[in-house]
mmCIF file of C-alpha atoms in Angstrom:
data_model
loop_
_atom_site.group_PDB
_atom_site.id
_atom_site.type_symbol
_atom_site.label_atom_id
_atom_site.label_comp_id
_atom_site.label_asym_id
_atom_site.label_seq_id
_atom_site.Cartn_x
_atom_site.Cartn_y
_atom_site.Cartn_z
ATOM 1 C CA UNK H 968 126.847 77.228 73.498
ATOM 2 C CA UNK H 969 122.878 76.189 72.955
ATOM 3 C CA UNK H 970 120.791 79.000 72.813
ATOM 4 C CA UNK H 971 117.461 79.737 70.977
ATOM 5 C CA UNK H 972 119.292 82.118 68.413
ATOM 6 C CA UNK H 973 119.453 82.569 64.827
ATOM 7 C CA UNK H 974 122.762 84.070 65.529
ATOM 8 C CA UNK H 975 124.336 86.236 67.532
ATOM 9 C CA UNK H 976 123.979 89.197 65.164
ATOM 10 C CA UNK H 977 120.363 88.892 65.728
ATOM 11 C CA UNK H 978 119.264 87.832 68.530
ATOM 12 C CA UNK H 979 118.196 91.402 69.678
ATOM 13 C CA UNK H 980 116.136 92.339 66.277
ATOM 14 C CA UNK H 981 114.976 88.936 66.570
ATOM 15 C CA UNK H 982 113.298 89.229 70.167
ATOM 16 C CA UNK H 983 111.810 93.348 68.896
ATOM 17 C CA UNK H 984 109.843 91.281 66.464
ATOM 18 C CA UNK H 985 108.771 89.124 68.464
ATOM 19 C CA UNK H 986 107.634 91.488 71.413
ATOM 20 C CA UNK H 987 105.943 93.379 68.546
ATOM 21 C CA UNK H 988 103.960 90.317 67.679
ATOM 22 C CA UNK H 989 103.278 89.255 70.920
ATOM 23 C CA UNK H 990 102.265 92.838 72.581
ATOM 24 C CA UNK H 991 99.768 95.112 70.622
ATOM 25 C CA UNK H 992 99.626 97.311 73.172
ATOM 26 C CA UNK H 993 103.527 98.403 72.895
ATOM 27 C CA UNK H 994 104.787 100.120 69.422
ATOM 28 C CA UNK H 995 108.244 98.690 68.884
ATOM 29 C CA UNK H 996 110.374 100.710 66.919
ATOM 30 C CA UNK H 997 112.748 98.350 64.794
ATOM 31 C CA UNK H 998 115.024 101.229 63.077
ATOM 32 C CA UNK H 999 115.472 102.885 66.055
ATOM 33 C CA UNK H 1000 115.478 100.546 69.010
ATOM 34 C CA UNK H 1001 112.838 101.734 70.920
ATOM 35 C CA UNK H 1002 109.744 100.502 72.782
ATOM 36 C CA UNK H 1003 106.521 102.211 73.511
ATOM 37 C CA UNK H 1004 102.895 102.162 74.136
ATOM 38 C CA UNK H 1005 101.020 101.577 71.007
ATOM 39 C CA UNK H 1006 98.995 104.483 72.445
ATOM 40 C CA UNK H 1007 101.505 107.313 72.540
ATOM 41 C CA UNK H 1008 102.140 109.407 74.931
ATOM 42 C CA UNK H 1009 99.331 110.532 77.359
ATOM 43 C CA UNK H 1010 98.635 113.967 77.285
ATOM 44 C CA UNK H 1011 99.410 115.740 80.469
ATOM 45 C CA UNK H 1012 101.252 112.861 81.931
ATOM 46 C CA UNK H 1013 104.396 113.561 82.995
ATOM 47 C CA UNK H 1014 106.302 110.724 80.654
ATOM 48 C CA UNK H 1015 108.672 107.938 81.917
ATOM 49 C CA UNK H 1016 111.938 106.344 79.657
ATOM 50 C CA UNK H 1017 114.425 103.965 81.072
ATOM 51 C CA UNK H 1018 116.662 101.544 79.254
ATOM 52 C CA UNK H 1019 119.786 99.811 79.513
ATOM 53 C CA UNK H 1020 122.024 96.660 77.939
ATOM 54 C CA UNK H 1021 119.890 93.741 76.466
ATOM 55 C CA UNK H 1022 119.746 90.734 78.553
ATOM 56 C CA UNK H 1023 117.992 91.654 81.754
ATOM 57 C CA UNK H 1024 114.373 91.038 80.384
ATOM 58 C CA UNK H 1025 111.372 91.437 81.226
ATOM 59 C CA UNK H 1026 113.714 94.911 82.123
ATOM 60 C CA UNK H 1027 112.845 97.535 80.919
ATOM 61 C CA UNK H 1028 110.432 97.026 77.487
ATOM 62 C CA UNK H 1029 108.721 94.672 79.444
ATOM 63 C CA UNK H 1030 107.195 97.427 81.501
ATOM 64 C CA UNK H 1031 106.316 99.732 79.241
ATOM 65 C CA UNK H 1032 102.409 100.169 79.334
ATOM 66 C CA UNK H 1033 100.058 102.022 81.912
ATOM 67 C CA UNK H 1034 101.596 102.641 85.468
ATOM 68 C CA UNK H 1035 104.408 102.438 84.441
ATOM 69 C CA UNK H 1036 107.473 102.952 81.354
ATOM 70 C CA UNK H 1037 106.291 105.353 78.674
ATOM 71 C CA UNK H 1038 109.012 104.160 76.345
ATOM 72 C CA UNK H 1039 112.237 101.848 76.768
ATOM 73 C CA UNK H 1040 115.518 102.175 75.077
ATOM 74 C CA UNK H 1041 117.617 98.367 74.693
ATOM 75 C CA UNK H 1042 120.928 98.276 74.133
ATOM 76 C CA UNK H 1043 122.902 95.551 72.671
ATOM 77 C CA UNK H 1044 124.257 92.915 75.520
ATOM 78 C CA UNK H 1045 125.037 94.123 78.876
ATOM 79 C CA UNK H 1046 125.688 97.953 76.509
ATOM 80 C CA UNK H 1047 124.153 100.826 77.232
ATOM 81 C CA UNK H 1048 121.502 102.210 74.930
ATOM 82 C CA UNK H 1049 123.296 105.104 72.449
ATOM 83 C CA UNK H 1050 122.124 109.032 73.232
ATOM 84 C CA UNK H 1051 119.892 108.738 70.156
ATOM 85 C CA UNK H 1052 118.154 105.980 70.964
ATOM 86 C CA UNK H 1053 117.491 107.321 74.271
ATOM 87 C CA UNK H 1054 116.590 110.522 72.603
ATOM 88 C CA UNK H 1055 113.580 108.845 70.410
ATOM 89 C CA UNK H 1056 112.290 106.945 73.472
ATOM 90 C CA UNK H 1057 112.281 110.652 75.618
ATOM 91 C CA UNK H 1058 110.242 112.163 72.299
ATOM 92 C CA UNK H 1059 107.850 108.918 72.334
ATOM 93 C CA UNK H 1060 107.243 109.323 75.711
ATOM 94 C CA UNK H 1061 106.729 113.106 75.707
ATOM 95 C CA UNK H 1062 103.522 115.156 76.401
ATOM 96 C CA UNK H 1063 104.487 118.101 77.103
ATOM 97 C CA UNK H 1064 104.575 117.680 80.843
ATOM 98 C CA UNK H 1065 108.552 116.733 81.010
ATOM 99 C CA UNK H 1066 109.911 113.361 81.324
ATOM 100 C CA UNK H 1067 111.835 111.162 83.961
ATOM 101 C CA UNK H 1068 114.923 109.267 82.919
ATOM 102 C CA UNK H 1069 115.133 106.370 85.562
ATOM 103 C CA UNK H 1070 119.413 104.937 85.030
ATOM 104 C CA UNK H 1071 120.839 102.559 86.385
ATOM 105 C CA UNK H 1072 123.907 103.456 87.560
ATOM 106 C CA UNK H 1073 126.719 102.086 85.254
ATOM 107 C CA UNK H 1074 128.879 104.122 83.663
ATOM 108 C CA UNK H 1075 127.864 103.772 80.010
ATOM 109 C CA UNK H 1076 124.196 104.607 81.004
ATOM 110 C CA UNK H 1077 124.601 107.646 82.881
ATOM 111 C CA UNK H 1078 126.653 109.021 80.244
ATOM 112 C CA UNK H 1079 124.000 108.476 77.157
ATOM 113 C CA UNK H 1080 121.282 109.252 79.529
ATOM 114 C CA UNK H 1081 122.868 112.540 80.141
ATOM 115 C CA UNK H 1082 124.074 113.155 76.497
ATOM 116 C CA UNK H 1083 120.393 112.214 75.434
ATOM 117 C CA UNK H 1084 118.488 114.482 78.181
ATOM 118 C CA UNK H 1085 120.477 117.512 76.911
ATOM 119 C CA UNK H 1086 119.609 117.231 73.846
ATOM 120 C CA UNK H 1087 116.058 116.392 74.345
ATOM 121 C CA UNK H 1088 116.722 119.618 76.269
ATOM 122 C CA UNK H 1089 117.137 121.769 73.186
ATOM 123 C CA UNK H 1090 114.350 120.410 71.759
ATOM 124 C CA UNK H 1091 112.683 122.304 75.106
ATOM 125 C CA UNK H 1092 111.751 118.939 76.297
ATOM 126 C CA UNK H 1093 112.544 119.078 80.225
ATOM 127 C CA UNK H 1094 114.240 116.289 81.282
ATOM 128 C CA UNK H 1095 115.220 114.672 84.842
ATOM 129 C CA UNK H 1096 117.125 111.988 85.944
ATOM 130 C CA UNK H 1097 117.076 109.615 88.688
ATOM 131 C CA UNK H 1098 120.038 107.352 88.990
ATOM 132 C CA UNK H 1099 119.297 103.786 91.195
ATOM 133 C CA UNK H 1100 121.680 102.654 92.952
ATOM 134 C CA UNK H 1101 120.301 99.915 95.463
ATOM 135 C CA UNK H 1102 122.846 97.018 95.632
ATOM 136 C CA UNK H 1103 124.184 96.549 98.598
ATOM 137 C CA UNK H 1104 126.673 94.219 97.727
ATOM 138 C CA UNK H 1105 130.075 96.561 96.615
ATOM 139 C CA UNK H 1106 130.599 100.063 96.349
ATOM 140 C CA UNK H 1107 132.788 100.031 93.097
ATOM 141 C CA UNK H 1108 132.395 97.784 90.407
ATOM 142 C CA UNK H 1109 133.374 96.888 87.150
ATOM 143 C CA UNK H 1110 131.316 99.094 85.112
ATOM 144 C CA UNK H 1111 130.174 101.718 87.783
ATOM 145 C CA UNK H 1112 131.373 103.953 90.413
ATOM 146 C CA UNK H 1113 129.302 103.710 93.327
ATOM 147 C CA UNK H 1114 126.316 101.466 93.934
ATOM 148 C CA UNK H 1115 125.419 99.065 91.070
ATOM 149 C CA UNK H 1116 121.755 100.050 90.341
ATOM 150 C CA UNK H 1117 119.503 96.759 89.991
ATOM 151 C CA UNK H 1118 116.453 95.251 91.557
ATOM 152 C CA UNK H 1119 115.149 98.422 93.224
ATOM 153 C CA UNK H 1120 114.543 99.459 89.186
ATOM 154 C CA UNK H 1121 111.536 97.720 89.312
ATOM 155 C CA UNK H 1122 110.214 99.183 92.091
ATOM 156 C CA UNK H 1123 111.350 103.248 90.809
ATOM 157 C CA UNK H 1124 109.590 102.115 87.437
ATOM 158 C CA UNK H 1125 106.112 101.036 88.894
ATOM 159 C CA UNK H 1126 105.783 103.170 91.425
ATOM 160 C CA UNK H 1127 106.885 106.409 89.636
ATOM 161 C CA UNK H 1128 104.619 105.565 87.009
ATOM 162 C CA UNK H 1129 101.936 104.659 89.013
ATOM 163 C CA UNK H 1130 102.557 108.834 90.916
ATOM 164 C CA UNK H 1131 102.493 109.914 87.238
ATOM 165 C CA UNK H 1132 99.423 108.221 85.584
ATOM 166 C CA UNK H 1133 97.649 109.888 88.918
ATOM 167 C CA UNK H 1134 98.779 113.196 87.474
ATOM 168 C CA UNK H 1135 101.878 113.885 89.887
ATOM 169 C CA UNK H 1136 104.114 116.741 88.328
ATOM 170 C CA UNK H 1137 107.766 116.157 86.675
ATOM 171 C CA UNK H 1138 109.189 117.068 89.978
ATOM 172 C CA UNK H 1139 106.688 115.408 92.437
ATOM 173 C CA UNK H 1140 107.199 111.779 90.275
ATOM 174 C CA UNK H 1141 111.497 112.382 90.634
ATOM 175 C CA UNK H 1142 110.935 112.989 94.080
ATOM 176 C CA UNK H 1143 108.717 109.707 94.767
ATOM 177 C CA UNK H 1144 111.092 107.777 92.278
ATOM 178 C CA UNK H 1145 114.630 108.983 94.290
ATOM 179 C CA UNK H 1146 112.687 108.088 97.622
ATOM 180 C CA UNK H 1147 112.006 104.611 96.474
ATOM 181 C CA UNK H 1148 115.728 104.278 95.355
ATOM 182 C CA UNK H 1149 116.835 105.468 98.535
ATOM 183 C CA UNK H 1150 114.562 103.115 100.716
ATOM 184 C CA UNK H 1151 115.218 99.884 98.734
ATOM 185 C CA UNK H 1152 118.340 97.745 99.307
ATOM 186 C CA UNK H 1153 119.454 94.618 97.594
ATOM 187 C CA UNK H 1154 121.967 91.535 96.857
ATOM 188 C CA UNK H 1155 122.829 89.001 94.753
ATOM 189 C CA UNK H 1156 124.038 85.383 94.288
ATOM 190 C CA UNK H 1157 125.060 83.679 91.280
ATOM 191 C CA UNK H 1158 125.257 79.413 91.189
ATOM 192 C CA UNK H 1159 126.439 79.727 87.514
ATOM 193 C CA UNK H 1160 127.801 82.531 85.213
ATOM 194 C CA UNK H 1161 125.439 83.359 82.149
ATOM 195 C CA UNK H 1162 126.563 83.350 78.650
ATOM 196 C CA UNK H 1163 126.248 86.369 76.314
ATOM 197 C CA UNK H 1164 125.701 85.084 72.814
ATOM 198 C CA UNK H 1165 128.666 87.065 71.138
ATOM 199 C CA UNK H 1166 131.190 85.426 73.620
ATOM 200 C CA UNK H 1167 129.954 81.801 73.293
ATOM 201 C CA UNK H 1168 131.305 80.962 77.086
ATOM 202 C CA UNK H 1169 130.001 81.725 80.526
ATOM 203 C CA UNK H 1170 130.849 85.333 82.023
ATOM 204 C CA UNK H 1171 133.007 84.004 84.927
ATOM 205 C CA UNK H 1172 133.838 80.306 86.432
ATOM 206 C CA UNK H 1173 132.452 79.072 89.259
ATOM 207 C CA UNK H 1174 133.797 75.667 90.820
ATOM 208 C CA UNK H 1175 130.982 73.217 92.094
ATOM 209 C CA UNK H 1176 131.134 73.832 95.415
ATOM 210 C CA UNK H 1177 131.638 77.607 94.788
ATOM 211 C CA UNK H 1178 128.884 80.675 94.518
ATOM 212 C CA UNK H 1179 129.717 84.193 94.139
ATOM 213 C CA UNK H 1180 127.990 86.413 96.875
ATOM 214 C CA UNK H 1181 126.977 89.647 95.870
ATOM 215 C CA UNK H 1182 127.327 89.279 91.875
ATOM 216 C CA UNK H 1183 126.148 91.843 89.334
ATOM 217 C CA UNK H 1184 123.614 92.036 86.389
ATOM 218 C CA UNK H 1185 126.442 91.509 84.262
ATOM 219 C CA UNK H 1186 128.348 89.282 86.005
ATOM 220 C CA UNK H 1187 130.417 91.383 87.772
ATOM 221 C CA UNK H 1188 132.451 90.348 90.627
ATOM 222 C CA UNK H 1189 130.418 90.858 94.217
ATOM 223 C CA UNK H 1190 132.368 90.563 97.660
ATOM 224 C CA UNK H 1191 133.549 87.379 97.691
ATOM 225 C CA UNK H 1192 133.532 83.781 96.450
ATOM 226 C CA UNK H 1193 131.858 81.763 98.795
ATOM 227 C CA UNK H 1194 131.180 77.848 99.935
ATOM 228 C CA UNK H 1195 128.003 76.611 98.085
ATOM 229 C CA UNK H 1196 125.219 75.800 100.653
ATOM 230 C CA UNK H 1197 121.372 75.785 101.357
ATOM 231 C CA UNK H 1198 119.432 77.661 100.120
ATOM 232 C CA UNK H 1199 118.411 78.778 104.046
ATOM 233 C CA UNK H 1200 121.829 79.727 104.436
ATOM 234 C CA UNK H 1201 122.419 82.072 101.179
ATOM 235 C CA UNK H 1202 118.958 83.631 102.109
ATOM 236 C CA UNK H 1203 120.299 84.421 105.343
ATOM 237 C CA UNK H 1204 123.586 85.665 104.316
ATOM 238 C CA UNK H 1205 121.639 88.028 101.722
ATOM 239 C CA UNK H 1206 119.074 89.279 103.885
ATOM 240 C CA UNK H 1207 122.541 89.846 106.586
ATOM 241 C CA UNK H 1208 124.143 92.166 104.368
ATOM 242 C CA UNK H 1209 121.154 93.906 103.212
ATOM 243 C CA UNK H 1210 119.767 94.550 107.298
ATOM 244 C CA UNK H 1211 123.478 95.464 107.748
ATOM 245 C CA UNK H 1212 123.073 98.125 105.323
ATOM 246 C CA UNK H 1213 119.461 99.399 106.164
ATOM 247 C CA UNK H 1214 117.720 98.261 108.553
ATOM 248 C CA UNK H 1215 114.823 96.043 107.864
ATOM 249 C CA UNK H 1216 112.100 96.265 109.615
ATOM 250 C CA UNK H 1217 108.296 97.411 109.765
ATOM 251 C CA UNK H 1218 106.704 96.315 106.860
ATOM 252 C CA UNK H 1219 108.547 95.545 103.378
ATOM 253 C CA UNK H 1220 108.145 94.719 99.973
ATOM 254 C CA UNK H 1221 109.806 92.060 98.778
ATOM 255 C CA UNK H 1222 111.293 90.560 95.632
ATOM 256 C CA UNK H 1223 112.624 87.348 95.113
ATOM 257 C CA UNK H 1224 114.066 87.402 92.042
ATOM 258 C CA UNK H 1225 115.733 84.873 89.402
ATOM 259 C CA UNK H 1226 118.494 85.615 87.339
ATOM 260 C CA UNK H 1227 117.662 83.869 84.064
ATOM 261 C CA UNK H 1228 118.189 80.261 84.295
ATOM 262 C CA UNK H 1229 116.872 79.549 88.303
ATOM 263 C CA UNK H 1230 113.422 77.391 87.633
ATOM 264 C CA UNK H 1231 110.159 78.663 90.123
ATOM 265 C CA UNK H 1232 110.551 75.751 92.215
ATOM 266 C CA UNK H 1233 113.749 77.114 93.576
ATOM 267 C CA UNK H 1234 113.240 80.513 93.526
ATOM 268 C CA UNK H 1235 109.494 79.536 96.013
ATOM 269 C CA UNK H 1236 111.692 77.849 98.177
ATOM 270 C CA UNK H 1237 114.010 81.027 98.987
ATOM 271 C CA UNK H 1238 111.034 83.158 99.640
ATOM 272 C CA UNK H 1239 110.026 80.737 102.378
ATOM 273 C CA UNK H 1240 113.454 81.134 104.072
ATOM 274 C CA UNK H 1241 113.022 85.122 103.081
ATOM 275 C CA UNK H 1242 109.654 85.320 104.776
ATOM 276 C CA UNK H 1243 110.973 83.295 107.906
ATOM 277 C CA UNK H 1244 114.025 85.390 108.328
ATOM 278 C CA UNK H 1245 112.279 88.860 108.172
ATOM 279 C CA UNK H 1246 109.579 87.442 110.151
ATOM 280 C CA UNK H 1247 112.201 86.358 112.610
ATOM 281 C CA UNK H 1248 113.716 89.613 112.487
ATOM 282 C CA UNK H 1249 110.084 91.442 113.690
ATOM 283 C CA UNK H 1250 109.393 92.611 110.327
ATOM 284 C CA UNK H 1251 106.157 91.630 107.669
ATOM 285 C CA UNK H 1252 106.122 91.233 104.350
ATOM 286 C CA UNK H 1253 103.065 93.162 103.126
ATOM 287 C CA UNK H 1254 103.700 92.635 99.590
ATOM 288 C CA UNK H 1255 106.234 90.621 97.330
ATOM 289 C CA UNK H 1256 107.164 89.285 93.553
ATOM 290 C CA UNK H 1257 108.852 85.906 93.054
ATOM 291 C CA UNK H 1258 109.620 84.981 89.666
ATOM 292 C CA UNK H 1259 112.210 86.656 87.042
ATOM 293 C CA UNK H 1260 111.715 90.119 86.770
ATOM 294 C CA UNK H 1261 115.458 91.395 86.212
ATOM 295 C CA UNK H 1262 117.363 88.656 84.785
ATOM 296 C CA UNK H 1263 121.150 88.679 83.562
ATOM 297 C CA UNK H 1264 120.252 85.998 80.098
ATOM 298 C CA UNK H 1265 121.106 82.261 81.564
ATOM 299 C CA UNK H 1266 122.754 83.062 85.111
ATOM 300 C CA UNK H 1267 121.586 80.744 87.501
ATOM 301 C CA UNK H 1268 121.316 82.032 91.184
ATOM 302 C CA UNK H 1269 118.691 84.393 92.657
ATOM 303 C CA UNK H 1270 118.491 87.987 93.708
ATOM 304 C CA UNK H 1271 116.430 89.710 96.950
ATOM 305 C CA UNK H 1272 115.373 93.604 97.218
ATOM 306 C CA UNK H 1273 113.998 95.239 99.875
ATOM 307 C CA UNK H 1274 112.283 98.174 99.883
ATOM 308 C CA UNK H 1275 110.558 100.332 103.399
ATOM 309 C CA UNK H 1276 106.871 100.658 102.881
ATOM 310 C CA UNK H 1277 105.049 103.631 103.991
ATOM 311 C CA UNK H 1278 101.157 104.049 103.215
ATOM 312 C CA UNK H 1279 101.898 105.928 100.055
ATOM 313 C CA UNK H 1280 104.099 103.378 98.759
ATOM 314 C CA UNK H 1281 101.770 100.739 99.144
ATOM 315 C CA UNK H 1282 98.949 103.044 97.713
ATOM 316 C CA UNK H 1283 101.327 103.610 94.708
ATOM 317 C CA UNK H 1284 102.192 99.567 94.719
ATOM 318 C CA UNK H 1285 98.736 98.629 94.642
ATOM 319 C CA UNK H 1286 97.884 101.096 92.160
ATOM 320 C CA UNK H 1287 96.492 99.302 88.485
ATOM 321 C CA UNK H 1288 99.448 98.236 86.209
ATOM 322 C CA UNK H 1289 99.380 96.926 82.626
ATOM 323 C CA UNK H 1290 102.338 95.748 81.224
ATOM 324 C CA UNK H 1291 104.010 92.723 79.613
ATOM 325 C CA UNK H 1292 105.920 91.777 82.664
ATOM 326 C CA UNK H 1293 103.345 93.273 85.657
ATOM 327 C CA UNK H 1294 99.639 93.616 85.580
ATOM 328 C CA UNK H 1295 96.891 93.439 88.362
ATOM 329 C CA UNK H 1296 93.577 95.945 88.793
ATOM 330 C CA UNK H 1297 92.591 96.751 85.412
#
């Protein structure tokens, strides 16, 4: 294993320090594991806290700032953030005007989501949840039941916070949040397993001439192992399952995603054959991200969401974002 690690122990304290020293604008809580804006919480905004294992960067710290995450909670590797971590993020992020939890949905982070929401609760800090779900690829898998919550967070996190830095009440932003969750679909495949630091080894084995179609952020087993092949023919077989699924038509946002170790070049390349399949298929694609955005640490392979646009999802897309990982119109 060749990583850029002190050692294993570390490597998550050691990448808080250095988002603290490379983002003034985010607060990064070392004791507790927690990111936020340097800012605090905006008064009479309804807040916004997600979180999840370590590993999937730029998700979620690297969203925390306006329009979008209010606070993030990491875990350690592919493990779910504890209740009281996720508890100090929901205080950071809290105004007064309630606060969203946006999970994943794997097992581990339901449960501390929910542990940590009631007792934010008792604090009388009101709490919802909305649980994403978009892969398309298996129904069970090995750390969830139902859907495997993945891509589609990025597009709940900025355009929730987007409804909320307008002003949008707790219950107006989960409503906009669970309809971009339930509108988005996506799938997954892995070239090469990644390789969590305490392990020393890759997650899974892949032959040469193998890929595994429909793989999770973790590593998890998708539908099947299949043939490796070009890149116009994985496109196609991802963008299959996923019009299978829903649909896809009208106009769409896309996101081409890498998983960690899949260099721009590549990941450029797939768009093209995404563009010219949904444009084959009748539909447009009014608005896309290529690049890593949701990464599982050194997997090589590439991921594709797709999410319906309507005019207020656009308007809420568009809307000025400042992050680490996303920023256009301020």
């Amino acid at each position: 294993m060749k990583k850029l690690i002190n050692s294993p122990d570390s490597v998550i304290a050691d990448a808080l320090r250095g988002m603290a020293a490379a983002h003034p604008s985010l607060a990064v809580d070392l004791e507790n594991r927690v990111i936020s804006r340097a800012s605090g919480a905006t008064q009479g905004k309804v807040g916004l806290v997600s979180g999840g294992g370590s590993g999937h960067e730029p998700l979620h710290g690297g969203y925390v700032g306006y329009g979008m995450l209010d606070a993030a909670a990491p875990g350690e590797v592919y493990t779910s953030p504890v209740p009281d971590q996720i508890l100090a993020a929901t205080r950071a992020a809290d105004s007064g005007s309630g606060v969203l939890h946006i999970v994943k949905n794997y097992t581990g982070d339901v449960l501390n989501f929910r542990m940590a929401a009631e007792l934010a609760e008792d604090e009388d800090v009101r709490v919802v949840s909305v649980v994403t779900n978009d892969d398309a690829a298996v129904e069970d898998s090995t750390y969830t039941a139902g859907r495997r919550g993945v891509g589609g967070t990025v597009f709940v996190e900025k355009i929730a916070g987007a409804a909320a830095e307008e002003g949008a009440d707790l219950d107006a932003v989960a409503r906009i949040a669970t309809h971009v969750n339930e509108v988005t679909r996506s799938f997954a495949i892995a070239l090469h397993a990644g390789t969590v630091p305490a392990a020393g080894k890759p997650g899974f084995e892949l032959a040469e001439t193998e890929v595994e179609l429909g793989v999770g952020i973790h590593g998890e087993p998708g539908r099947e192992r299949g043939a490796m092949a070009p890149v116009h023919d994985l496109v196609g077989y991802a963008l299959d399952v996923i019009h299978a699924d829903r649909p896809v038509a009208g106009d769409v946002l896309v996101m081409l995603n890498g998983q960690g170790a899949s260099p721009l070049i590549e990941l450029y390349g797939a768009f093209a054959e995404a563009v010219a399949w949904i444009e084959g298929h009748g539909a447009r694609v009014a608005r896309s991200l290529v690049g890593n955005y949701i990464t599982s640490l050194d997997q090589q392979g590439f991921s594709i969401s797709v999410l319906s646009l309507d005019d207020e999802l656009v308007r809420l897309w568009d809307a000025p974002v400042e992050t680490p990982a996303l920023r256009w119109g301020r």
